[in-house]
PDB file of C-alpha atoms in Angstrom:
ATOM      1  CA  UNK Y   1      13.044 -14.222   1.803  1.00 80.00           C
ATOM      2  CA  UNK Y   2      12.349 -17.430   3.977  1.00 83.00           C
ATOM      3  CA  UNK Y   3      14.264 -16.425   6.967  1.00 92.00           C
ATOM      4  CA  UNK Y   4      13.323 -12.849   8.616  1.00 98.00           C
ATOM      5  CA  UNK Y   5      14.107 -12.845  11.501  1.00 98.00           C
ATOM      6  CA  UNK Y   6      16.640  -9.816  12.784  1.00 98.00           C
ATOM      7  CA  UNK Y   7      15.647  -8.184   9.257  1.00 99.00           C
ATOM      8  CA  UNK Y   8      14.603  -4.511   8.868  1.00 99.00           C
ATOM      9  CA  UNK Y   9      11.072  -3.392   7.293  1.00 99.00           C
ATOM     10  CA  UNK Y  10       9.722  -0.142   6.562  1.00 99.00           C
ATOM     11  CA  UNK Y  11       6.537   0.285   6.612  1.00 99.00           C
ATOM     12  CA  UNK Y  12       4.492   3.551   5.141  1.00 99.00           C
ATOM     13  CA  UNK Y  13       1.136   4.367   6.427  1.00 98.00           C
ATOM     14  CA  UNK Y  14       1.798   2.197   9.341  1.00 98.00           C
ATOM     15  CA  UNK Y  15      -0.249   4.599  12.218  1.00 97.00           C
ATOM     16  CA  UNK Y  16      -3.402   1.915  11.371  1.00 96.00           C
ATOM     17  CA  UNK Y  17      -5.440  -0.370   9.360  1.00 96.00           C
ATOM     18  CA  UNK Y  18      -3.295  -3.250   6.703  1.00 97.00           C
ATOM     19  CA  UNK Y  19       0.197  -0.747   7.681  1.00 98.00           C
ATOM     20  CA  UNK Y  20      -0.361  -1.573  11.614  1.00 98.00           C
ATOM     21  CA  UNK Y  21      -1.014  -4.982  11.152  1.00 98.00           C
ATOM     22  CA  UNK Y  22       2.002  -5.580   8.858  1.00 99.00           C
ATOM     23  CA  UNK Y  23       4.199  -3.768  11.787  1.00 99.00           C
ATOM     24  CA  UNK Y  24       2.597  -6.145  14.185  1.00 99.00           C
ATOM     25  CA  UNK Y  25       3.184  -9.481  11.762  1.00 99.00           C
ATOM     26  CA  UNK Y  26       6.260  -8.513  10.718  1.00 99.00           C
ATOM     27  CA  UNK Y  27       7.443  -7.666  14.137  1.00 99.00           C
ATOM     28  CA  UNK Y  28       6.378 -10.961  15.284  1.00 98.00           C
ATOM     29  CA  UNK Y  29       8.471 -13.015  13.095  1.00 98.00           C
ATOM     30  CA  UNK Y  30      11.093 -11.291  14.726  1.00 98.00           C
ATOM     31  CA  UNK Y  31      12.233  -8.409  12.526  1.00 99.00           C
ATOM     32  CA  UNK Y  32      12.906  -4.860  13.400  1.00 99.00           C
ATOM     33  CA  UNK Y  33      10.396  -1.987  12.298  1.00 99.00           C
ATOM     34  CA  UNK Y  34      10.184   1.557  10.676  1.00 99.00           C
ATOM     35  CA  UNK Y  35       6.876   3.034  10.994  1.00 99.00           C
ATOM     36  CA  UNK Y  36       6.313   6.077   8.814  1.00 99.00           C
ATOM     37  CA  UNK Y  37       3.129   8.256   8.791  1.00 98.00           C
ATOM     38  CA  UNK Y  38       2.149  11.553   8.533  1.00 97.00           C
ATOM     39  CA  UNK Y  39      -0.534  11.494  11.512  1.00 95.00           C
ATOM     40  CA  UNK Y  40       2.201  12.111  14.755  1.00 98.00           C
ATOM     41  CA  UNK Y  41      -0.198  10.930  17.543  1.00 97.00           C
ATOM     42  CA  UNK Y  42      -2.087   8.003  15.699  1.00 97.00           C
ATOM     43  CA  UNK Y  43       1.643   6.845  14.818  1.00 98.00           C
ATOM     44  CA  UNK Y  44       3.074   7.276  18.283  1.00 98.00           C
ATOM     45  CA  UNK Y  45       0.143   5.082  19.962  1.00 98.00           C
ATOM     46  CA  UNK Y  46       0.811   2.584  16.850  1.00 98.00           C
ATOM     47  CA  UNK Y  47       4.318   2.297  17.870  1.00 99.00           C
ATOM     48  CA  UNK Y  48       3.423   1.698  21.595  1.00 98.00           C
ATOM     49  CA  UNK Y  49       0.766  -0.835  20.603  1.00 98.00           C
ATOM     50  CA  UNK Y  50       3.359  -3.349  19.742  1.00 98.00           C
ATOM     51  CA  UNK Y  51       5.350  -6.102  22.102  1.00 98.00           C
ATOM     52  CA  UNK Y  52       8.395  -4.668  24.330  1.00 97.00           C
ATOM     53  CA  UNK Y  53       9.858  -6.982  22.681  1.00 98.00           C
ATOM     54  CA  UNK Y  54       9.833  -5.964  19.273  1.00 98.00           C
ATOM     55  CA  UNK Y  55      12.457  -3.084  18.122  1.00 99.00           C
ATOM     56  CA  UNK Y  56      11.083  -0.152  15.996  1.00 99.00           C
ATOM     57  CA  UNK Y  57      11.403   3.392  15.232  1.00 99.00           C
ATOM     58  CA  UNK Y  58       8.580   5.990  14.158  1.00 99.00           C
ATOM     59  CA  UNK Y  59       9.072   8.457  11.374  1.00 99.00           C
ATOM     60  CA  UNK Y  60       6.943  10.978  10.381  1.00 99.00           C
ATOM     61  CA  UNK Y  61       7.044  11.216   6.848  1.00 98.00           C
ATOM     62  CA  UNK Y  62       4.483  12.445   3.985  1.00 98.00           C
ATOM     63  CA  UNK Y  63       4.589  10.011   1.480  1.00 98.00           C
ATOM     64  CA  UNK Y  64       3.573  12.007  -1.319  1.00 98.00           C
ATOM     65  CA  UNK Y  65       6.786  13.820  -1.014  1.00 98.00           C
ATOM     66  CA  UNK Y  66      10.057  12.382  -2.713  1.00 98.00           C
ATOM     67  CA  UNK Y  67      12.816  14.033  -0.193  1.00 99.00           C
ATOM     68  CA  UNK Y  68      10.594  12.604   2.855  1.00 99.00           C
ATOM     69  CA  UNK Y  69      10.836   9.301   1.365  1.00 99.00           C
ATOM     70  CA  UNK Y  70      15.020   9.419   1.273  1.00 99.00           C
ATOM     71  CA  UNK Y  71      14.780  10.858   4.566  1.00 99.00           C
ATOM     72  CA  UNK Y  72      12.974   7.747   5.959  1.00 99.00           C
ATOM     73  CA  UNK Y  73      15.138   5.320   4.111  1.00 99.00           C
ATOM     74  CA  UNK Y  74      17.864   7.596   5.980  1.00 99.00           C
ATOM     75  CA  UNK Y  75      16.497   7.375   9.386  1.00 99.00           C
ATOM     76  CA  UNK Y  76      16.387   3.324   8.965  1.00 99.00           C
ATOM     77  CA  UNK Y  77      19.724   2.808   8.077  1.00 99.00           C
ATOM     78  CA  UNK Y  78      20.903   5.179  10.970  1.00 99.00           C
ATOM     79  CA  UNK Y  79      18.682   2.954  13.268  1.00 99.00           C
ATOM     80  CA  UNK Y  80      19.243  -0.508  12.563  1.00 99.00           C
ATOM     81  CA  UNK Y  81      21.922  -0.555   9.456  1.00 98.00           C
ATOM     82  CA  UNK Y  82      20.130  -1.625   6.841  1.00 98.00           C
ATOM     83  CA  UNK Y  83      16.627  -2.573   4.954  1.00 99.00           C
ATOM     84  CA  UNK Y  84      15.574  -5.345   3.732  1.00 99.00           C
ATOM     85  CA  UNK Y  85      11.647  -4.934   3.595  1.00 99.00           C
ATOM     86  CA  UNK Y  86       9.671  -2.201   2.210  1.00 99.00           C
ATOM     87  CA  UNK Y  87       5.870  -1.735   2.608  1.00 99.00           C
ATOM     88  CA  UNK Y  88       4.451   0.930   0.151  1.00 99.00           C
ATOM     89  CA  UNK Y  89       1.483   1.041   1.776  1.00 98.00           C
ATOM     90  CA  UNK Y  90       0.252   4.255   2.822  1.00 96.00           C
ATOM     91  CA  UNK Y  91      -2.712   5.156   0.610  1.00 94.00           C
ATOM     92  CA  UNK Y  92      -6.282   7.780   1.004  1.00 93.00           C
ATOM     93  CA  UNK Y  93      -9.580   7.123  -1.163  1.00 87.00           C
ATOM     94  CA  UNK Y  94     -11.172   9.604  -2.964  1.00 79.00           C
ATOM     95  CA  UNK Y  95     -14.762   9.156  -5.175  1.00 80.00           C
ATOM     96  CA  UNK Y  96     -17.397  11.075  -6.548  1.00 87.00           C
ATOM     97  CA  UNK Y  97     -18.286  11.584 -10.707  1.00 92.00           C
ATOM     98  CA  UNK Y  98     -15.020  13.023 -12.946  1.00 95.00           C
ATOM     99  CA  UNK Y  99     -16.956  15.741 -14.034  1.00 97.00           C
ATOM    100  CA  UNK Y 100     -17.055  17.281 -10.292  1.00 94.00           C
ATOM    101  CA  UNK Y 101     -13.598  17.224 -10.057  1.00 93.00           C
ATOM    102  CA  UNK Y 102     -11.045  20.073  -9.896  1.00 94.00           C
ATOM    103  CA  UNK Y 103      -7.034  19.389 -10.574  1.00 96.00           C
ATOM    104  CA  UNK Y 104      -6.825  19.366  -6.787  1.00 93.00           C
ATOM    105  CA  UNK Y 105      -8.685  15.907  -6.081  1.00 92.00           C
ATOM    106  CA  UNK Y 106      -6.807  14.331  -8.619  1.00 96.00           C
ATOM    107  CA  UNK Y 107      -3.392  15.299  -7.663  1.00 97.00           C
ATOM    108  CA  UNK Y 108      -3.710  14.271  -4.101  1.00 95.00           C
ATOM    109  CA  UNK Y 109      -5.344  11.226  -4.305  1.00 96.00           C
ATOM    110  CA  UNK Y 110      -2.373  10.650  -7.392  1.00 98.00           C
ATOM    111  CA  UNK Y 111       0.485  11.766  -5.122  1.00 98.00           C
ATOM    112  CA  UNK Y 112      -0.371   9.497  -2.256  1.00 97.00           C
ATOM    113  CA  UNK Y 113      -1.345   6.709  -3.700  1.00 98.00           C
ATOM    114  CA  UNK Y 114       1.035   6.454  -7.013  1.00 99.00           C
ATOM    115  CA  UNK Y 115       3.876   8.798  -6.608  1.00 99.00           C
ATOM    116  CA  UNK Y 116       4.348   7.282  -2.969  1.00 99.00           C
ATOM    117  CA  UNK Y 117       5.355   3.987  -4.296  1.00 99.00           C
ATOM    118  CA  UNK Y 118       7.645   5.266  -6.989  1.00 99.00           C
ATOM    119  CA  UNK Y 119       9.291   7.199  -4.618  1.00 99.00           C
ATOM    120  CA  UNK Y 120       9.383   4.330  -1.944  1.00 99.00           C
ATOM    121  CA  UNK Y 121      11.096   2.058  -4.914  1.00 99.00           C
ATOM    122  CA  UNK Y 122      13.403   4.800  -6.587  1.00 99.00           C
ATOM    123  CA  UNK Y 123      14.595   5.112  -2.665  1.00 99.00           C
ATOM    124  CA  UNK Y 124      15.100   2.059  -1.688  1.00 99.00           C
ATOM    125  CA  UNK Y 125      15.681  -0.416  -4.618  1.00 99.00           C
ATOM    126  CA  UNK Y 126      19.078   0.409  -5.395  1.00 99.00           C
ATOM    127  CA  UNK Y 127      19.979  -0.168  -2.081  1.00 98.00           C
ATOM    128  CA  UNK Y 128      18.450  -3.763  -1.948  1.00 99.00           C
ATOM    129  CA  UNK Y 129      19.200  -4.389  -5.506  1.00 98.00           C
ATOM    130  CA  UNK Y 130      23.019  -3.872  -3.984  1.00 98.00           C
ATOM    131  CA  UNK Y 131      22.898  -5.992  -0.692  1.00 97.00           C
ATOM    132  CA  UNK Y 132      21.392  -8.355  -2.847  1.00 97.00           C
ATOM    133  CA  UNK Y 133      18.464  -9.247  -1.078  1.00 97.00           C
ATOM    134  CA  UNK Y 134      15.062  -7.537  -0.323  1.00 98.00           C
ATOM    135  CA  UNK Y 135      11.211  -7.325  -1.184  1.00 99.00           C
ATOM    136  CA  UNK Y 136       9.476  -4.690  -1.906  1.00 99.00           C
ATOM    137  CA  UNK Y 137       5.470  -4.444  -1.458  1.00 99.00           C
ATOM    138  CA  UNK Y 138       3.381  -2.343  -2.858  1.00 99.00           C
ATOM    139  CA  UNK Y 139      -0.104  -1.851  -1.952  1.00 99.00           C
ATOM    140  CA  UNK Y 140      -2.445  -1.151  -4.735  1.00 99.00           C
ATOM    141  CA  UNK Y 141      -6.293  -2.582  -4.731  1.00 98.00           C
ATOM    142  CA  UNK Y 142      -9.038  -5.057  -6.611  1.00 97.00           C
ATOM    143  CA  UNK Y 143      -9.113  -1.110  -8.365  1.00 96.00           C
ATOM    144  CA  UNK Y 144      -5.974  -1.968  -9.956  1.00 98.00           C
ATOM    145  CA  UNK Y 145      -7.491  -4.931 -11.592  1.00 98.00           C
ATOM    146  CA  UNK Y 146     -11.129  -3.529 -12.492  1.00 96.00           C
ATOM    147  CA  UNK Y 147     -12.280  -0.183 -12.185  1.00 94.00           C
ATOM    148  CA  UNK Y 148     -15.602   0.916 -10.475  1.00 91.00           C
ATOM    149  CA  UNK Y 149     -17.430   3.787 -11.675  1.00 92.00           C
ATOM    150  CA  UNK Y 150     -17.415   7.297  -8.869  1.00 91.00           C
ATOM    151  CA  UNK Y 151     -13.871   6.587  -7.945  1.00 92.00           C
ATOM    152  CA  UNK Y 152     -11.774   7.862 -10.837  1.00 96.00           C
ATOM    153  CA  UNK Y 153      -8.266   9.065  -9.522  1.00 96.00           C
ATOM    154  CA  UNK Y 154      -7.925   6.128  -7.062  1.00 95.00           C
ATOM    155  CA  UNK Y 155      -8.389   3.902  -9.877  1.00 97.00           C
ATOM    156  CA  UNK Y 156      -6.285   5.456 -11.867  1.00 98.00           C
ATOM    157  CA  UNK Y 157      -3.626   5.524  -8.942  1.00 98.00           C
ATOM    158  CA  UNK Y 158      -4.107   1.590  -8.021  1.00 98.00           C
ATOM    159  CA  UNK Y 159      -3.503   0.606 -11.409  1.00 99.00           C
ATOM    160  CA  UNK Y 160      -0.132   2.592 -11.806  1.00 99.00           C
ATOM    161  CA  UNK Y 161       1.153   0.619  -8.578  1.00 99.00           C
ATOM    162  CA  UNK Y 162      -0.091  -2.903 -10.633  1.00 99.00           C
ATOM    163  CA  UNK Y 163       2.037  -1.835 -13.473  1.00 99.00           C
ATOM    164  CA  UNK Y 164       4.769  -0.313 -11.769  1.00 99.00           C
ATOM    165  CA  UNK Y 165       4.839  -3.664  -9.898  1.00 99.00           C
ATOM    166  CA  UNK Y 166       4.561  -5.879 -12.891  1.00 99.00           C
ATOM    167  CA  UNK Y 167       6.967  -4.018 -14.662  1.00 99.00           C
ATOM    168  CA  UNK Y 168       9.764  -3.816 -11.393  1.00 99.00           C
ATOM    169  CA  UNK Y 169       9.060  -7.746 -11.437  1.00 99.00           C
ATOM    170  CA  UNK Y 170      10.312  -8.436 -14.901  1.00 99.00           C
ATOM    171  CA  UNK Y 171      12.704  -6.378 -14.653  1.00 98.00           C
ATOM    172  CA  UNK Y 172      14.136  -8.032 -11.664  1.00 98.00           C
ATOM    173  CA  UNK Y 173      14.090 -11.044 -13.307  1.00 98.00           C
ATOM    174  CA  UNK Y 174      15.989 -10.266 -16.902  1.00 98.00           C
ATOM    175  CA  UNK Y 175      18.648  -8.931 -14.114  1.00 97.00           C
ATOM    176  CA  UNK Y 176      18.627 -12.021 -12.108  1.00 98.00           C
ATOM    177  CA  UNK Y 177      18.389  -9.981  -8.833  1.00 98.00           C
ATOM    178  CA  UNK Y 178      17.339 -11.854  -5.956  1.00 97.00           C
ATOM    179  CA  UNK Y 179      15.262  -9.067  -4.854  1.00 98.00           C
ATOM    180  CA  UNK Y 180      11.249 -10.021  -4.823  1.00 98.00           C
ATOM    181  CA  UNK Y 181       8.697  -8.092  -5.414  1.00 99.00           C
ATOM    182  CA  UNK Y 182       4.435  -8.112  -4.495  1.00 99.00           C
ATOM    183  CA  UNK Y 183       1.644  -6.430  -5.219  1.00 99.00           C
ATOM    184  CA  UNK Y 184      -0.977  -6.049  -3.028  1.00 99.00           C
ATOM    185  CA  UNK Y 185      -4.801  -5.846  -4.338  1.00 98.00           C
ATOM    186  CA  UNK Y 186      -7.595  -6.305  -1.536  1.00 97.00           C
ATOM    187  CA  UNK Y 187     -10.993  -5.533  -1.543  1.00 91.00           C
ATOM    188  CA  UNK Y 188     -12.788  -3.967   1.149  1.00 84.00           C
ATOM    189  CA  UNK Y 189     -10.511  -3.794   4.141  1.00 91.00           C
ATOM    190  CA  UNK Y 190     -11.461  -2.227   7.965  1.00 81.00           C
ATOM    191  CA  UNK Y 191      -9.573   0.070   7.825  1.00 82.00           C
ATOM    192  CA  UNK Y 192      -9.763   4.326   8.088  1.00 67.00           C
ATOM    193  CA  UNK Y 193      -9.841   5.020   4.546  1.00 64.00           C
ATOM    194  CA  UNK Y 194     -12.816   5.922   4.686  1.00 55.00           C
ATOM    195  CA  UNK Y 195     -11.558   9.458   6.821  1.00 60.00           C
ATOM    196  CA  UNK Y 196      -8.826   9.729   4.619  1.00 57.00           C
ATOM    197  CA  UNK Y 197      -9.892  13.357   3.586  1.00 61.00           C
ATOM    198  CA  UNK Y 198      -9.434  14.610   6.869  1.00 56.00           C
ATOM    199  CA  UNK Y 199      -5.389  14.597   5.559  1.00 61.00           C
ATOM    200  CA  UNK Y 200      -6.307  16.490   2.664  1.00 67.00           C
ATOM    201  CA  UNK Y 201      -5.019  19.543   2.277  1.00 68.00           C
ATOM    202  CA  UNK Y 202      -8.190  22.304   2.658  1.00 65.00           C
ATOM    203  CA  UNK Y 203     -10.947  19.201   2.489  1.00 60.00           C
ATOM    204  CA  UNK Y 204     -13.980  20.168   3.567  1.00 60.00           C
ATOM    205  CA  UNK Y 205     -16.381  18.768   6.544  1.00 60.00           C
ATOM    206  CA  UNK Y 206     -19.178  18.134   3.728  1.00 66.00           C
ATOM    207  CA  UNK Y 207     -16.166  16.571   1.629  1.00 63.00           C
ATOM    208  CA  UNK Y 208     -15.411  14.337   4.143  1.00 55.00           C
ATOM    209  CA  UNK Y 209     -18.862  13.030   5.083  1.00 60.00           C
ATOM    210  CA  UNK Y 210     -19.697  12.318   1.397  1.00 62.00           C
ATOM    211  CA  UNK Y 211     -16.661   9.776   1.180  1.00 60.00           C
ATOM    212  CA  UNK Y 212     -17.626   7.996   4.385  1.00 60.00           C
ATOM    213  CA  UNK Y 213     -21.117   7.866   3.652  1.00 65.00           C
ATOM    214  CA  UNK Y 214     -20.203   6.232   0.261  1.00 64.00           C
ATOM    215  CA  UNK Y 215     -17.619   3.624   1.302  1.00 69.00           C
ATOM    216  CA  UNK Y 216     -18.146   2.700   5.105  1.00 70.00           C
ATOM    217  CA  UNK Y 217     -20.521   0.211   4.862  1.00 75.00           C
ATOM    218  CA  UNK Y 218     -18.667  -1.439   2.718  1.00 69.00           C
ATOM    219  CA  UNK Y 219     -15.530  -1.090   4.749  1.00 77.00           C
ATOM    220  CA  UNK Y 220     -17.921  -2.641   7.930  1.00 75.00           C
ATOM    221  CA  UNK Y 221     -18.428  -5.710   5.957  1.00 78.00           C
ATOM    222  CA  UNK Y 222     -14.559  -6.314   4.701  1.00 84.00           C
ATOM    223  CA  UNK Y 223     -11.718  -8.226   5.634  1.00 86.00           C
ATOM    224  CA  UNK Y 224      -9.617  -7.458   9.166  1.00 93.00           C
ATOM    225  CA  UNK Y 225      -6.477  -6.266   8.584  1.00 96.00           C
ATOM    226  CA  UNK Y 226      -4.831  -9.161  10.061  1.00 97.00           C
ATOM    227  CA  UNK Y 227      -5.702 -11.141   7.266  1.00 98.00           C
ATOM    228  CA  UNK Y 228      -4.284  -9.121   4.981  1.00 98.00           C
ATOM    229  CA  UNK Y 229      -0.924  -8.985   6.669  1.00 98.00           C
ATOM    230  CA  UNK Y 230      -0.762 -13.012   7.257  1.00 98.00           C
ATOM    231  CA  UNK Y 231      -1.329 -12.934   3.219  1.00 98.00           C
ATOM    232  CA  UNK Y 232       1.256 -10.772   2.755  1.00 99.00           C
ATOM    233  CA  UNK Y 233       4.242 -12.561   5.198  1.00 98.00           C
ATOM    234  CA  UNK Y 234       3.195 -15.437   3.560  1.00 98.00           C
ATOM    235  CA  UNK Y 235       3.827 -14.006  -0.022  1.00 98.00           C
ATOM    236  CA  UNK Y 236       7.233 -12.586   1.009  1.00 98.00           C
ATOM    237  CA  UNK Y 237       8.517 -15.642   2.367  1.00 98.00           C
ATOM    238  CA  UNK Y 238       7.024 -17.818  -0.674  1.00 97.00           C
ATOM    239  CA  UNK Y 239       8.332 -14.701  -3.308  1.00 96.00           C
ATOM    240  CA  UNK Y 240       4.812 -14.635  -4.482  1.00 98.00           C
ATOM    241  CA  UNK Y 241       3.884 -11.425  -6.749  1.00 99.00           C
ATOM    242  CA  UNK Y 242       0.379 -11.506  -6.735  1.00 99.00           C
ATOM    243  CA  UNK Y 243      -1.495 -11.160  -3.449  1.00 99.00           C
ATOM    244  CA  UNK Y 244      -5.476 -11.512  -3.701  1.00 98.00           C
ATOM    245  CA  UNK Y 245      -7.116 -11.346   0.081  1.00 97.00           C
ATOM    246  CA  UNK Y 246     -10.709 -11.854  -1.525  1.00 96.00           C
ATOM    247  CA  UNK Y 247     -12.219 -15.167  -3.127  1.00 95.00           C
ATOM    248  CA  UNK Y 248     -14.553 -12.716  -5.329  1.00 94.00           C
ATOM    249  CA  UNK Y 249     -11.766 -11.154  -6.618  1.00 96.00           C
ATOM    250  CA  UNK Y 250     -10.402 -13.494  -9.388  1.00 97.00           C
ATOM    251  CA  UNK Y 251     -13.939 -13.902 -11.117  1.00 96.00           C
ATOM    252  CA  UNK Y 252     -13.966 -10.274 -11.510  1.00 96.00           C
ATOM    253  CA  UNK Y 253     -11.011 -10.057 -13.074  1.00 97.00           C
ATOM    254  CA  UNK Y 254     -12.358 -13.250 -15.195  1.00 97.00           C
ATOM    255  CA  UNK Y 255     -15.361 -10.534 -16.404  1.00 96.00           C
ATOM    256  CA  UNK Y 256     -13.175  -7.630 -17.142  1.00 96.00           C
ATOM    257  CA  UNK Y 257     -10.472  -9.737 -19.030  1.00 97.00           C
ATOM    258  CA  UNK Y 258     -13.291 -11.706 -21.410  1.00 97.00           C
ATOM    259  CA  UNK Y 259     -15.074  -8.126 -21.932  1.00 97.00           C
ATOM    260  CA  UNK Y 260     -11.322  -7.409 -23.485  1.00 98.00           C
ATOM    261  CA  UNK Y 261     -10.678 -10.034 -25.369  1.00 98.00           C
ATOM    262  CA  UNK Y 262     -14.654 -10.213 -26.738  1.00 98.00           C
ATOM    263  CA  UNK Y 263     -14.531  -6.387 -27.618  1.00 98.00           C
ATOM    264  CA  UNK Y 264     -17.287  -5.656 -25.360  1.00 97.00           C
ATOM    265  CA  UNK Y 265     -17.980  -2.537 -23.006  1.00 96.00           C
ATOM    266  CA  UNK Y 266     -16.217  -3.075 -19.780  1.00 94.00           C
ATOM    267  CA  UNK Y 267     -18.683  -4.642 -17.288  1.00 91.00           C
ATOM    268  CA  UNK Y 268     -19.995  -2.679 -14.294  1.00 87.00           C
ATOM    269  CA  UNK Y 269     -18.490  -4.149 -11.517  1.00 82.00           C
ATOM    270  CA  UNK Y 270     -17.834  -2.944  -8.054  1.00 73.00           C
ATOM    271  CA  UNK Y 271     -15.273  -3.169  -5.723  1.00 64.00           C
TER     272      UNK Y 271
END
């Protein structure tokens, strides 16, 4: 999609962090914006952050859950007509060693973070698939492409949304649909994921703390958002699939793929 101007994107988790910025790109090349997220006043001041100029509805709307997900494909079309963008984006962390984990922190962090996108495309790719024209992004991580130890169900999540992706992309293309489709995979990001427990249904104070202690310095030294959200207009408009923020990133992936085809161990790498 080269020309977006007057389009419609929805954007999940857009209250802060990459899902803000994307509103605020995407808004300035001129196209109109759904913002979904499940925090009310974070989303609200989001909204009011962007330019007069820019036309955009909020929607509250917990991702994890499929019949919020129609509702907020519902809510766009009875806003501005139609969609032509979606953002899977909204996502939470979640770390510590698998054998301290209960069913509980692996179904959240596996209900925002994977069954969020499959509900955002079972939603809304018919719809673009039928207009014929769209993009859909979905946001997984660098833990989609290499997994780092003490953060189990995220990885697990992130590398769902990399196959889901790379499977939606093929078969877009044995259909000849003119509907694109990216995958997102950053590193460390400033973003809030680091709080992302406080969403978490009856998450502890202690809980909380131990995932910000463990991932906020690294979140301090990443990327701004911004950057990710230039990356990612850039990859709609160029119908790029892939969309690496991080020049680290590909000699990881380097590692983990030679440890595969050598038959070795996979190497210890971080994210």
């Amino acid at each position: 999609m080269e020309q977006l101007s007057g389009k419609v994107v929805v954007v999940t988790g857009a209250a802060s962090g990459i899902g803000l910025a994307l509103a605020k790109k995407f808004g300035a090349e001129g196209m109109k914006i759904v913002m979904a997220d499940i925090e009310v006043p974070a989303l609200e001041s989001a909204a009011a952050s962007l330019p007069d100029s820019v036309e955009r509805i909020t929607v509250v709307c917990d991702v994890s859950k499929g019949e919020q997900i129609d509702a907020l494909r519902a809510a766009a079309i009875d806003a501005f007509g139609a969609v032509h963008i979606v953002c899977n984006n909204a996502g939470v962390g979640g770390g510590g060693a698998m054998s301290d984990m209960n069913i509980d922190d692996w179904k959240w962090v596996i209900d925002v973070d994977l069954w969020s996108v499959i509900h955002g495309v079972r939603v809304f790719l018919p719809g673009l698939i039928e207009q014929g024209e769209g993009h859909i992004i979905n946001t997984a991580s660098v833990a989609g492409l290499f997994s780092a130890p003490f953060m189990g169900p995220y990885n697990v999540a992130k590398y769902g949304v990399v196959a889901l992706s790379e499977t939606l992309c093929n078969e877009l293309a044995m259909q000849q649909s003119a509907v694109g489709v990216s995958v997102l995979c950053p590193s460390w990001v400033k973003t809030k994921i680091a709080s992302s427990v406080r969403n978490k249904p009856g998450a502890t104070a202690e809980e909380a703390d131990a995932l910000a202690e463990f991932v906020q310095p690294m979140i301090d030294g990443g990327i701004d958002p911004d950057t990710v959200a230039d990356r990612v207009v850039e990859a709609v408009k160029a119908k790029q699939f892939w969309i690496i923020t991080h020049d680290d990133t590909p000699g990881a992936v380097t590692l983990r793929t030679r440890s595969i085809l050598d038959g070795t161990n996979p190497p210890q790498l971080m994210h």
